[in-house]
CSV table of C-alpha atoms in Angstrom, one decimal:
chain,number,residue,atom,x,y,z
A,24,UNK,CA,-61.2,-10.5,-45.7
A,25,UNK,CA,-61.6,-10.5,-41.6
A,26,UNK,CA,-63.3,-6.9,-41.9
A,27,UNK,CA,-64.6,-4.4,-42.4
A,28,UNK,CA,-67.4,-3.8,-43.9
A,29,UNK,CA,-69.8,-4.1,-40.8
A,30,UNK,CA,-68.9,-2.5,-37.7
A,31,UNK,CA,-68.7,-3.1,-34.3
A,32,UNK,CA,-71.2,-1.6,-31.8
A,33,UNK,CA,-69.7,1.7,-29.9
A,34,UNK,CA,-69.3,-0.3,-26.5
A,35,UNK,CA,-66.5,-3.1,-28.6
A,36,UNK,CA,-65.0,-0.1,-30.7
A,37,UNK,CA,-61.8,1.4,-29.1
A,38,UNK,CA,-62.7,4.5,-27.2
A,39,UNK,CA,-62.7,8.5,-28.1
A,40,UNK,CA,-59.4,9.9,-27.0
A,41,UNK,CA,-57.5,13.3,-26.8
A,42,UNK,CA,-54.6,14.0,-29.4
A,43,UNK,CA,-51.5,15.5,-26.7
A,44,UNK,CA,-49.3,18.0,-28.1
A,45,UNK,CA,-47.1,14.9,-28.4
A,46,UNK,CA,-49.8,13.8,-31.2
A,47,UNK,CA,-49.9,10.5,-28.8
A,48,UNK,CA,-52.9,9.3,-27.9
A,49,UNK,CA,-53.5,8.6,-23.9
A,50,UNK,CA,-56.0,6.1,-23.3
A,51,UNK,CA,-56.2,7.0,-19.4
A,52,UNK,CA,-58.0,10.2,-19.8
A,53,UNK,CA,-61.8,10.3,-18.1
A,54,UNK,CA,-64.5,10.7,-20.6
A,55,UNK,CA,-66.1,13.2,-18.7
A,56,UNK,CA,-63.2,15.5,-19.1
A,57,UNK,CA,-62.3,18.3,-21.4
A,58,UNK,CA,-59.5,19.1,-23.2
A,59,UNK,CA,-58.7,22.4,-23.7
A,60,UNK,CA,-56.0,24.9,-25.3
A,61,UNK,CA,-55.2,27.9,-23.5
A,62,UNK,CA,-53.6,31.2,-24.1
A,63,UNK,CA,-53.1,34.1,-21.7
A,64,UNK,CA,-50.5,36.9,-20.7
A,65,UNK,CA,-48.6,37.6,-17.7
A,66,UNK,CA,-47.3,41.1,-17.3
A,67,UNK,CA,-44.3,41.9,-15.6
A,68,UNK,CA,-44.2,38.2,-14.1
A,69,UNK,CA,-42.1,39.1,-11.1
A,70,UNK,CA,-44.3,41.2,-9.3
A,71,UNK,CA,-47.4,39.4,-10.5
A,72,UNK,CA,-45.5,35.7,-9.8
A,73,UNK,CA,-46.1,33.1,-12.1
A,74,UNK,CA,-47.0,30.5,-9.2
A,75,UNK,CA,-50.3,32.4,-9.2
A,76,UNK,CA,-51.6,30.9,-12.1
A,77,UNK,CA,-50.2,27.9,-11.1
A,78,UNK,CA,-52.6,27.7,-8.4
A,79,UNK,CA,-55.7,28.7,-10.3
A,80,UNK,CA,-55.1,25.0,-12.3
A,81,UNK,CA,-53.7,23.3,-9.2
A,82,UNK,CA,-57.1,24.1,-7.8
A,83,UNK,CA,-59.4,22.9,-10.4
A,84,UNK,CA,-57.0,19.7,-10.5
A,85,UNK,CA,-56.4,20.5,-14.2
A,86,UNK,CA,-53.9,17.9,-15.6
A,87,UNK,CA,-51.5,19.6,-17.9
A,88,UNK,CA,-50.3,18.2,-20.9
A,89,UNK,CA,-47.8,20.9,-21.9
A,90,UNK,CA,-46.9,24.1,-20.4
A,91,UNK,CA,-44.6,26.9,-22.6
A,92,UNK,CA,-43.6,30.2,-21.8
A,93,UNK,CA,-42.2,32.8,-24.0
A,94,UNK,CA,-41.7,37.0,-24.0
A,95,UNK,CA,-44.7,38.7,-24.5
A,96,UNK,CA,-45.1,39.3,-28.4
A,97,UNK,CA,-46.5,42.7,-27.6
A,98,UNK,CA,-45.2,43.5,-24.3
A,99,UNK,CA,-46.6,47.0,-22.4
A,100,UNK,CA,-44.2,48.0,-19.9
A,101,UNK,CA,-41.4,45.3,-19.1
A,102,UNK,CA,-39.3,42.5,-20.6
A,103,UNK,CA,-40.6,40.0,-18.0
A,104,UNK,CA,-43.9,40.0,-19.8
A,105,UNK,CA,-45.0,36.5,-20.9
A,106,UNK,CA,-47.2,34.7,-22.9
A,107,UNK,CA,-48.2,31.7,-21.7
A,108,UNK,CA,-49.4,28.3,-24.2
A,109,UNK,CA,-51.1,25.3,-21.7
A,110,UNK,CA,-52.7,22.3,-23.2
A,111,UNK,CA,-54.5,20.5,-20.7
A,112,UNK,CA,-57.6,18.6,-19.1
A,113,UNK,CA,-60.2,19.7,-17.0
A,114,UNK,CA,-63.8,18.1,-15.4
A,115,UNK,CA,-66.0,19.3,-18.1
A,116,UNK,CA,-68.4,20.9,-15.5
A,117,UNK,CA,-64.8,23.4,-14.2
A,118,UNK,CA,-64.3,24.5,-17.6
A,119,UNK,CA,-66.0,28.0,-17.3
A,120,UNK,CA,-64.9,28.6,-13.6
A,121,UNK,CA,-61.3,27.8,-14.6
A,122,UNK,CA,-61.0,30.6,-17.3
A,123,UNK,CA,-62.4,33.1,-15.0
A,124,UNK,CA,-59.9,32.4,-12.3
A,125,UNK,CA,-57.4,32.5,-14.7
A,126,UNK,CA,-58.7,35.8,-16.0
A,127,UNK,CA,-58.3,37.0,-12.4
A,128,UNK,CA,-54.6,36.7,-12.4
A,129,UNK,CA,-53.9,37.0,-16.2
A,130,UNK,CA,-54.9,39.1,-18.8
A,131,UNK,CA,-55.7,37.5,-22.9
A,132,UNK,CA,-57.2,34.5,-21.7
A,133,UNK,CA,-58.3,32.8,-24.8
A,134,UNK,CA,-59.4,29.4,-24.8
A,135,UNK,CA,-60.8,26.5,-27.5
A,136,UNK,CA,-61.7,23.0,-27.1
A,137,UNK,CA,-58.9,20.8,-29.0
A,138,UNK,CA,-60.9,18.6,-31.3
A,139,UNK,CA,-61.2,15.0,-30.1
A,140,UNK,CA,-60.5,11.8,-32.2
A,141,UNK,CA,-61.1,8.1,-32.1
A,142,UNK,CA,-58.1,6.4,-30.8
A,143,UNK,CA,-55.6,4.6,-33.5
A,144,UNK,CA,-52.8,2.2,-33.2
A,145,UNK,CA,-49.2,4.5,-33.4
A,146,UNK,CA,-46.4,1.9,-33.7
A,147,UNK,CA,-47.6,-1.9,-35.1
A,148,UNK,CA,-47.3,-3.0,-31.5
A,149,UNK,CA,-50.6,-1.7,-31.3
A,150,UNK,CA,-52.2,-3.7,-33.5
A,151,UNK,CA,-52.2,-6.1,-31.0
A,152,UNK,CA,-55.4,-4.0,-29.0
A,153,UNK,CA,-57.2,-4.5,-33.3
A,154,UNK,CA,-58.7,-7.3,-32.6
A,155,UNK,CA,-62.5,-6.1,-32.1
A,156,UNK,CA,-65.0,-9.1,-33.5
A,157,UNK,CA,-68.0,-9.0,-35.7
A,158,UNK,CA,-70.1,-11.8,-34.1
A,159,UNK,CA,-72.7,-11.1,-36.5
A,160,UNK,CA,-71.9,-14.6,-38.5
A,161,UNK,CA,-70.0,-16.7,-35.9
A,162,UNK,CA,-71.1,-20.1,-35.7
A,163,UNK,CA,-72.1,-20.7,-32.5
A,164,UNK,CA,-74.0,-17.6,-32.8
A,165,UNK,CA,-75.7,-17.3,-36.2
A,166,UNK,CA,-78.3,-20.3,-36.5
A,167,UNK,CA,-78.0,-19.7,-40.4
A,168,UNK,CA,-74.4,-20.3,-40.2
A,169,UNK,CA,-74.2,-23.6,-41.6
A,170,UNK,CA,-71.7,-24.7,-38.8
A,171,UNK,CA,-74.5,-24.1,-35.8
A,172,UNK,CA,-75.2,-27.2,-34.8
A,173,UNK,CA,-72.2,-28.8,-35.6
A,174,UNK,CA,-70.0,-29.1,-32.6
A,175,UNK,CA,-67.1,-30.0,-33.7
A,176,UNK,CA,-66.5,-27.3,-36.1
A,177,UNK,CA,-67.6,-24.9,-33.1
A,178,UNK,CA,-64.7,-26.6,-31.1
A,179,UNK,CA,-62.1,-26.3,-34.1
A,180,UNK,CA,-63.0,-22.5,-34.6
A,181,UNK,CA,-61.9,-21.9,-31.2
A,182,UNK,CA,-58.6,-23.5,-31.5
A,183,UNK,CA,-58.0,-20.7,-34.0
A,184,UNK,CA,-59.6,-17.8,-32.0
A,185,UNK,CA,-57.1,-18.9,-29.2
A,186,UNK,CA,-54.2,-18.8,-31.7
A,187,UNK,CA,-54.9,-15.6,-32.9
A,188,UNK,CA,-56.0,-13.4,-29.5
A,189,UNK,CA,-52.6,-15.1,-27.9
A,190,UNK,CA,-50.7,-13.8,-31.1
A,191,UNK,CA,-48.5,-10.9,-30.7
A,192,UNK,CA,-46.5,-8.6,-32.9
A,193,UNK,CA,-42.8,-10.6,-33.8
A,194,UNK,CA,-44.3,-14.1,-32.9
A,195,UNK,CA,-43.7,-17.1,-35.1
A,196,UNK,CA,-47.1,-17.0,-37.4
A,197,UNK,CA,-48.8,-20.3,-36.5
A,198,UNK,CA,-48.3,-23.4,-38.1
A,199,UNK,CA,-51.2,-25.6,-38.6
A,200,UNK,CA,-51.7,-29.2,-38.9
A,201,UNK,CA,-55.2,-28.8,-41.4
A,202,UNK,CA,-57.6,-32.3,-40.8
A,203,UNK,CA,-58.2,-34.4,-44.3
A,204,UNK,CA,-61.9,-32.7,-44.4
A,205,UNK,CA,-60.6,-29.1,-43.7
A,206,UNK,CA,-58.2,-29.9,-46.9
A,207,UNK,CA,-60.9,-31.6,-48.8
A,208,UNK,CA,-63.4,-28.4,-48.7
A,209,UNK,CA,-60.1,-26.3,-50.0
A,210,UNK,CA,-59.7,-28.5,-53.0
A,211,UNK,CA,-62.9,-28.2,-54.2
A,212,UNK,CA,-63.0,-24.5,-54.1
A,213,UNK,CA,-59.3,-24.2,-55.1
A,214,UNK,CA,-60.0,-26.4,-58.1
A,215,UNK,CA,-63.4,-24.7,-59.2
A,216,UNK,CA,-62.0,-21.0,-59.1
A,217,UNK,CA,-58.7,-21.9,-60.1
A,218,UNK,CA,-60.5,-23.1,-63.6
A,219,UNK,CA,-62.0,-19.4,-63.9
A,220,UNK,CA,-58.9,-17.4,-63.2
A,221,UNK,CA,-57.3,-17.5,-66.5
A,222,UNK,CA,-60.4,-15.9,-68.1
A,223,UNK,CA,-61.9,-13.7,-65.2
A,224,UNK,CA,-58.9,-12.6,-63.4
A,225,UNK,CA,-56.7,-9.7,-64.2
A,226,UNK,CA,-52.8,-9.7,-65.4
A,227,UNK,CA,-52.2,-8.5,-61.7
A,228,UNK,CA,-53.3,-11.4,-60.2
A,229,UNK,CA,-52.3,-14.3,-62.6
A,230,UNK,CA,-48.7,-13.3,-62.2
A,231,UNK,CA,-48.8,-13.6,-58.5
A,232,UNK,CA,-50.8,-16.6,-58.4
A,233,UNK,CA,-48.3,-18.1,-60.9
A,234,UNK,CA,-45.6,-17.1,-58.2
A,235,UNK,CA,-47.8,-18.4,-55.2
A,236,UNK,CA,-47.9,-21.9,-56.4
A,237,UNK,CA,-44.4,-22.1,-57.0
A,238,UNK,CA,-43.2,-20.7,-54.1
A,239,UNK,CA,-45.6,-21.1,-51.5
A,240,UNK,CA,-47.2,-24.3,-51.7
A,241,UNK,CA,-50.2,-23.6,-53.7
A,242,UNK,CA,-52.3,-26.5,-54.7
A,243,UNK,CA,-55.2,-28.7,-54.5
A,244,UNK,CA,-53.8,-30.8,-51.7
A,245,UNK,CA,-52.5,-28.7,-49.7
A,246,UNK,CA,-53.4,-25.7,-47.8
A,247,UNK,CA,-50.6,-22.6,-47.7
A,248,UNK,CA,-49.1,-21.7,-44.1
A,249,UNK,CA,-49.6,-18.2,-43.1
A,250,UNK,CA,-45.6,-17.8,-42.4
A,251,UNK,CA,-44.3,-19.0,-45.9
A,252,UNK,CA,-47.2,-16.4,-47.9
A,253,UNK,CA,-46.5,-13.9,-45.4
A,254,UNK,CA,-42.7,-13.9,-46.2
A,255,UNK,CA,-43.8,-13.9,-50.0
A,256,UNK,CA,-45.5,-10.9,-49.7
A,257,UNK,CA,-43.0,-9.0,-47.4
A,258,UNK,CA,-40.2,-9.6,-50.0
A,259,UNK,CA,-43.3,-8.2,-53.1
A,260,UNK,CA,-44.4,-5.6,-51.2
A,261,UNK,CA,-43.6,-5.0,-47.6
A,262,UNK,CA,-47.1,-6.8,-46.9
A,263,UNK,CA,-47.3,-8.9,-44.0
A,264,UNK,CA,-49.9,-11.4,-42.3
A,265,UNK,CA,-51.5,-12.0,-38.9
A,266,UNK,CA,-53.7,-14.1,-37.6
A,267,UNK,CA,-57.7,-12.8,-37.1
A,268,UNK,CA,-60.3,-14.8,-35.0
A,269,UNK,CA,-62.7,-14.0,-37.1
A,270,UNK,CA,-64.4,-10.8,-38.8
A,271,UNK,CA,-62.9,-7.8,-37.6
A,272,UNK,CA,-64.6,-4.4,-36.8
A,273,UNK,CA,-63.8,-1.9,-39.5
A,274,UNK,CA,-61.6,0.5,-38.1
A,275,UNK,CA,-59.5,-2.4,-36.7
A,276,UNK,CA,-59.4,-3.9,-39.8
A,277,UNK,CA,-58.4,-0.8,-41.9
A,278,UNK,CA,-55.9,0.5,-39.2
A,279,UNK,CA,-54.2,-2.6,-39.8
A,280,UNK,CA,-53.5,-2.2,-43.8
A,281,UNK,CA,-52.2,1.1,-42.8
A,282,UNK,CA,-49.1,-0.2,-41.3
A,283,UNK,CA,-49.3,-2.8,-43.9
A,284,UNK,CA,-50.2,-5.5,-42.1
A,285,UNK,CA,-53.3,-8.1,-43.2
A,286,UNK,CA,-55.4,-9.4,-40.8
A,287,UNK,CA,-55.7,-13.4,-42.1
A,288,UNK,CA,-58.0,-16.0,-40.7
A,289,UNK,CA,-56.6,-19.6,-40.6
A,290,UNK,CA,-60.0,-21.8,-40.3
A,291,UNK,CA,-62.2,-23.3,-42.9
A,292,UNK,CA,-65.4,-22.8,-44.1
A,293,UNK,CA,-67.6,-25.8,-43.1
A,294,UNK,CA,-67.2,-28.9,-45.4
A,295,UNK,CA,-71.5,-28.9,-45.7
A,296,UNK,CA,-71.0,-25.4,-47.8
A,297,UNK,CA,-67.4,-25.8,-49.6
A,298,UNK,CA,-69.2,-22.8,-52.5
A,299,UNK,CA,-70.1,-20.1,-50.1
A,300,UNK,CA,-69.4,-18.6,-46.4
A,301,UNK,CA,-71.3,-16.2,-44.8
A,302,UNK,CA,-67.6,-14.8,-43.1
A,303,UNK,CA,-64.2,-14.8,-44.2
A,304,UNK,CA,-62.2,-17.7,-44.1
A,305,UNK,CA,-58.7,-19.2,-45.3
A,306,UNK,CA,-60.0,-19.9,-48.5
A,307,UNK,CA,-61.5,-16.1,-48.9
A,308,UNK,CA,-58.0,-14.8,-47.7
A,309,UNK,CA,-55.3,-17.1,-49.4
A,310,UNK,CA,-57.6,-17.4,-52.6
A,311,UNK,CA,-58.7,-14.0,-52.9
A,312,UNK,CA,-56.9,-11.4,-51.3
A,313,UNK,CA,-53.8,-12.8,-51.0
A,314,UNK,CA,-52.7,-12.5,-54.6
A,315,UNK,CA,-53.6,-9.0,-55.4
A,316,UNK,CA,-51.4,-7.9,-52.3
A,317,UNK,CA,-48.5,-9.4,-53.8
A,318,UNK,CA,-49.0,-6.3,-56.2
A,319,UNK,CA,-47.3,-2.9,-55.4
A,320,UNK,CA,-50.0,-0.4,-57.3
A,321,UNK,CA,-52.4,-2.9,-55.0
A,322,UNK,CA,-51.1,-3.0,-51.8
A,323,UNK,CA,-50.5,0.8,-51.7
A,324,UNK,CA,-53.9,1.6,-52.9
A,325,UNK,CA,-54.8,-1.2,-49.7
A,326,UNK,CA,-52.4,0.8,-47.4
A,327,UNK,CA,-53.9,4.4,-48.4
A,328,UNK,CA,-57.5,3.1,-47.4
A,329,UNK,CA,-55.9,2.5,-43.9
A,330,UNK,CA,-54.1,5.5,-43.8
A,331,UNK,CA,-57.2,7.5,-44.2
A,332,UNK,CA,-59.0,5.5,-41.3
A,333,UNK,CA,-56.8,6.4,-38.7
A,334,UNK,CA,-58.6,8.8,-36.4
A,335,UNK,CA,-61.7,9.2,-38.9
A,336,UNK,CA,-65.1,9.7,-37.1
A,337,UNK,CA,-67.8,6.7,-37.4
A,338,UNK,CA,-68.6,8.2,-40.9
A,339,UNK,CA,-66.1,8.4,-42.6
A,340,UNK,CA,-65.2,4.7,-41.3
A,341,UNK,CA,-68.4,3.4,-42.7
A,342,UNK,CA,-67.8,5.2,-46.1
A,343,UNK,CA,-64.4,4.1,-46.0
A,344,UNK,CA,-65.5,0.6,-45.3
A,345,UNK,CA,-67.7,0.8,-48.4
A,346,UNK,CA,-64.6,1.6,-50.7
A,347,UNK,CA,-63.1,-1.3,-49.7
A,348,UNK,CA,-66.4,-3.4,-50.1
A,349,UNK,CA,-67.0,-2.3,-53.8
A,350,UNK,CA,-63.2,-2.4,-54.5
A,351,UNK,CA,-60.7,-4.9,-52.9
A,352,UNK,CA,-63.9,-7.2,-52.1
A,353,UNK,CA,-65.5,-6.6,-55.4
A,354,UNK,CA,-63.7,-4.4,-57.7
A,355,UNK,CA,-63.7,-4.7,-61.7
A,356,UNK,CA,-61.1,-3.4,-64.2
A,357,UNK,CA,-60.7,-2.8,-67.9
A,358,UNK,CA,-57.8,-4.4,-69.0
A,359,UNK,CA,-57.5,-4.6,-72.9
A,360,UNK,CA,-61.0,-3.8,-73.5
A,361,UNK,CA,-62.2,-6.9,-71.4
A,362,UNK,CA,-63.8,-6.7,-67.6
A,363,UNK,CA,-61.5,-8.5,-65.5
A,364,UNK,CA,-62.1,-8.8,-61.5
A,365,UNK,CA,-59.5,-7.6,-58.7
A,366,UNK,CA,-62.0,-8.0,-55.8
A,367,UNK,CA,-61.3,-10.9,-53.6
A,368,UNK,CA,-65.4,-11.4,-52.8
A,369,UNK,CA,-65.1,-12.4,-56.3
A,370,UNK,CA,-62.3,-14.2,-56.7
A,371,UNK,CA,-63.3,-16.6,-53.9
A,372,UNK,CA,-66.6,-17.1,-54.8
A,373,UNK,CA,-66.9,-19.1,-58.1
A,374,UNK,CA,-71.0,-18.2,-58.4
A,375,UNK,CA,-70.6,-14.3,-58.2
A,376,UNK,CA,-67.3,-14.0,-60.4
A,377,UNK,CA,-69.6,-15.8,-63.0
A,378,UNK,CA,-72.2,-13.8,-62.1
A,379,UNK,CA,-70.0,-10.4,-61.8
A,380,UNK,CA,-69.0,-11.0,-65.7
A,381,UNK,CA,-71.8,-12.0,-67.0
A,382,UNK,CA,-74.8,-9.4,-68.5
A,383,UNK,CA,-76.7,-9.2,-65.7
A,384,UNK,CA,-75.1,-6.9,-63.0
A,385,UNK,CA,-75.2,-3.1,-63.8
A,386,UNK,CA,-71.9,-1.7,-64.1
A,387,UNK,CA,-71.0,1.6,-62.8
A,388,UNK,CA,-67.5,4.2,-63.5
A,389,UNK,CA,-65.3,4.0,-60.2
A,390,UNK,CA,-65.7,7.3,-58.1
A,391,UNK,CA,-64.7,7.4,-54.5
A,392,UNK,CA,-67.6,10.0,-53.7
A,393,UNK,CA,-70.5,7.7,-55.6
A,394,UNK,CA,-69.1,4.9,-54.6
A,395,UNK,CA,-68.6,5.7,-50.6
A,396,UNK,CA,-72.3,6.3,-50.1
A,397,UNK,CA,-74.1,3.1,-52.7
A,398,UNK,CA,-75.8,1.0,-51.1
A,399,UNK,CA,-74.4,-2.8,-50.4
A,400,UNK,CA,-75.6,-6.2,-50.7
A,401,UNK,CA,-73.7,-8.8,-48.0
A,402,UNK,CA,-76.3,-11.6,-48.0
A,403,UNK,CA,-76.3,-12.0,-52.3
A,404,UNK,CA,-74.6,-10.9,-55.3
A,405,UNK,CA,-74.1,-7.4,-55.4
A,406,UNK,CA,-76.7,-5.3,-58.2
A,407,UNK,CA,-74.3,-3.1,-59.1
A,408,UNK,CA,-70.5,-3.1,-59.4
A,409,UNK,CA,-67.9,-0.6,-60.0
A,410,UNK,CA,-65.4,-0.4,-62.8
A,411,UNK,CA,-61.6,1.0,-62.4
A,412,UNK,CA,-59.8,2.2,-65.8
A,413,UNK,CA,-56.9,0.7,-63.9
A,414,UNK,CA,-55.5,-0.1,-60.6
A,415,UNK,CA,-53.3,3.2,-60.8
A,416,UNK,CA,-55.8,5.3,-61.7
A,417,UNK,CA,-58.1,3.7,-59.0
A,418,UNK,CA,-54.9,4.5,-56.6
A,419,UNK,CA,-55.0,8.4,-57.9
A,420,UNK,CA,-58.5,8.7,-57.2
A,421,UNK,CA,-58.4,7.4,-53.6
A,422,UNK,CA,-55.7,9.6,-52.6
A,423,UNK,CA,-57.8,12.4,-54.3
A,424,UNK,CA,-60.6,11.3,-51.6
A,425,UNK,CA,-58.6,10.8,-48.5
A,426,UNK,CA,-57.2,14.0,-48.7
A,427,UNK,CA,-60.6,15.5,-48.2
A,428,UNK,CA,-61.2,13.9,-45.3
A,429,UNK,CA,-61.2,16.2,-42.4
A,430,UNK,CA,-59.2,15.7,-39.4
A,431,UNK,CA,-57.2,18.2,-37.3
A,432,UNK,CA,-53.9,16.5,-38.0
A,433,UNK,CA,-52.2,15.1,-40.6
A,434,UNK,CA,-50.4,11.4,-40.9
A,435,UNK,CA,-47.2,10.0,-42.2
A,436,UNK,CA,-46.5,6.3,-42.2
A,437,UNK,CA,-42.5,5.6,-41.4
A,438,UNK,CA,-41.5,2.2,-42.8
A,439,UNK,CA,-38.2,2.5,-41.0
A,440,UNK,CA,-39.5,2.2,-38.0
A,441,UNK,CA,-43.7,0.7,-39.2
A,442,UNK,CA,-44.9,3.8,-37.3
A,443,UNK,CA,-47.4,6.3,-37.8
A,444,UNK,CA,-46.1,10.0,-37.1
A,445,UNK,CA,-48.6,12.8,-36.7
A,446,UNK,CA,-47.7,16.0,-38.2
A,447,UNK,CA,-48.3,18.6,-35.6
A,448,UNK,CA,-44.6,20.5,-35.0
A,449,UNK,CA,-43.0,22.7,-37.4
A,450,UNK,CA,-40.1,20.4,-36.6
A,451,UNK,CA,-42.0,17.3,-37.6
A,452,UNK,CA,-42.8,18.7,-41.0
A,453,UNK,CA,-40.2,20.0,-41.4
A,454,UNK,CA,-38.4,16.8,-40.8
A,455,UNK,CA,-40.8,14.9,-42.9
A,456,UNK,CA,-40.1,17.5,-45.8
A,457,UNK,CA,-36.1,17.2,-45.5
A,458,UNK,CA,-36.2,13.4,-45.8
A,459,UNK,CA,-38.5,14.2,-49.6
A,460,UNK,CA,-36.0,16.6,-50.6
A,461,UNK,CA,-33.1,13.8,-50.2
A,462,UNK,CA,-35.2,11.4,-52.0
A,463,UNK,CA,-36.0,13.3,-54.8
A,464,UNK,CA,-32.8,14.6,-54.8
A,465,UNK,CA,-32.0,10.7,-55.4
A,466,UNK,CA,-34.5,10.4,-58.1
A,467,UNK,CA,-32.6,13.1,-60.0
A,468,UNK,CA,-29.3,11.6,-59.3
A,469,UNK,CA,-30.8,8.7,-61.4
A,470,UNK,CA,-32.5,9.7,-64.5
A,471,UNK,CA,-29.1,11.9,-64.7
A,472,UNK,CA,-27.3,8.5,-65.2
A,473,UNK,CA,-29.8,7.1,-66.9
A,474,UNK,CA,-30.0,10.4,-69.7
């Protein structure tokens, strides 16, 4: 993974922003502003003058995002009685006096604070902003990193980082001319792991790995190019790759999965430690993650985690990152009475793959509520692994867990525009239901044709 277990500091994370009436997030809003939803009634508007209420908002430099008038539900003496709905933002210190001032010119003034949510990408182009790195294992900062004192390795890593930071959605994926030393590191990892896959990896992984060897240049003497691999995934499951500079914050990494985008490193681990890397590298991504992302069930599982992360609190992000850790990274599943690996952290680590399927570790059934709060180990083998009955069962359980995450809105991914729609109006919900109805009608027709 190019994330997500280690969380970034609050300074590194995207800021908290308010959800406006159209479901978008406005990054220009001030941190000391208070988002309000106001309802009030003006009686006999022709005499009272709507402008008096407008003057109150102007007096407190209120930023109005939505202003709506309707004929009053409970009119008193005139058809000119109006109910007014306002979504706005005002300085926190002015909230009380704003409401008091409105009560002088209007009746039934009611207010509620608008829920605030963390910024999240709404369209695939927004992923260009999702590149906050975790520096804990950076080779230039971590004294324990195998490449810490290797200036040439640090220089090479800086080259890869520049490629990733300068990449924008729609650009061709960078083509890398790997050095002989980098290819030798890949060869050693590839050869040892490939010998274990037939007995230790799940069927979905083996099927995809065979296709990757056939179509994407997976072999001992060649490090596959992201462009070839991304094209392969796009055809199989709709997933695509984009370059990452290193280990990303959990929020940014998971958000990318919501768009079926996997942020993928292109550098190799240090040659002095081919069997272990303290951070993600292309051996981990290409050998661990990519084959499973070619499976439709697993691809949906990954996207579901990403969608659940959008707009979630820091606490929920930590839980989702832990779920990701014990499934996508270190997950095991049952297969024909045996236990097999589907987690990328296992399938890219010779030592831990052997250990995980030995009699040493403890096994527990996969239960998202339990797994999400279980302690994890990022510097040694896991003492506990969670076993799914199968990938379909794991997906259903995750979806059920995600539905219970409290948010002030519902989301829907639009695969046609690669964008996230916030279902916060009756019209949007109605439109989404209409699309679902059309799909169901198509399925019903297909069933009729079959039987």
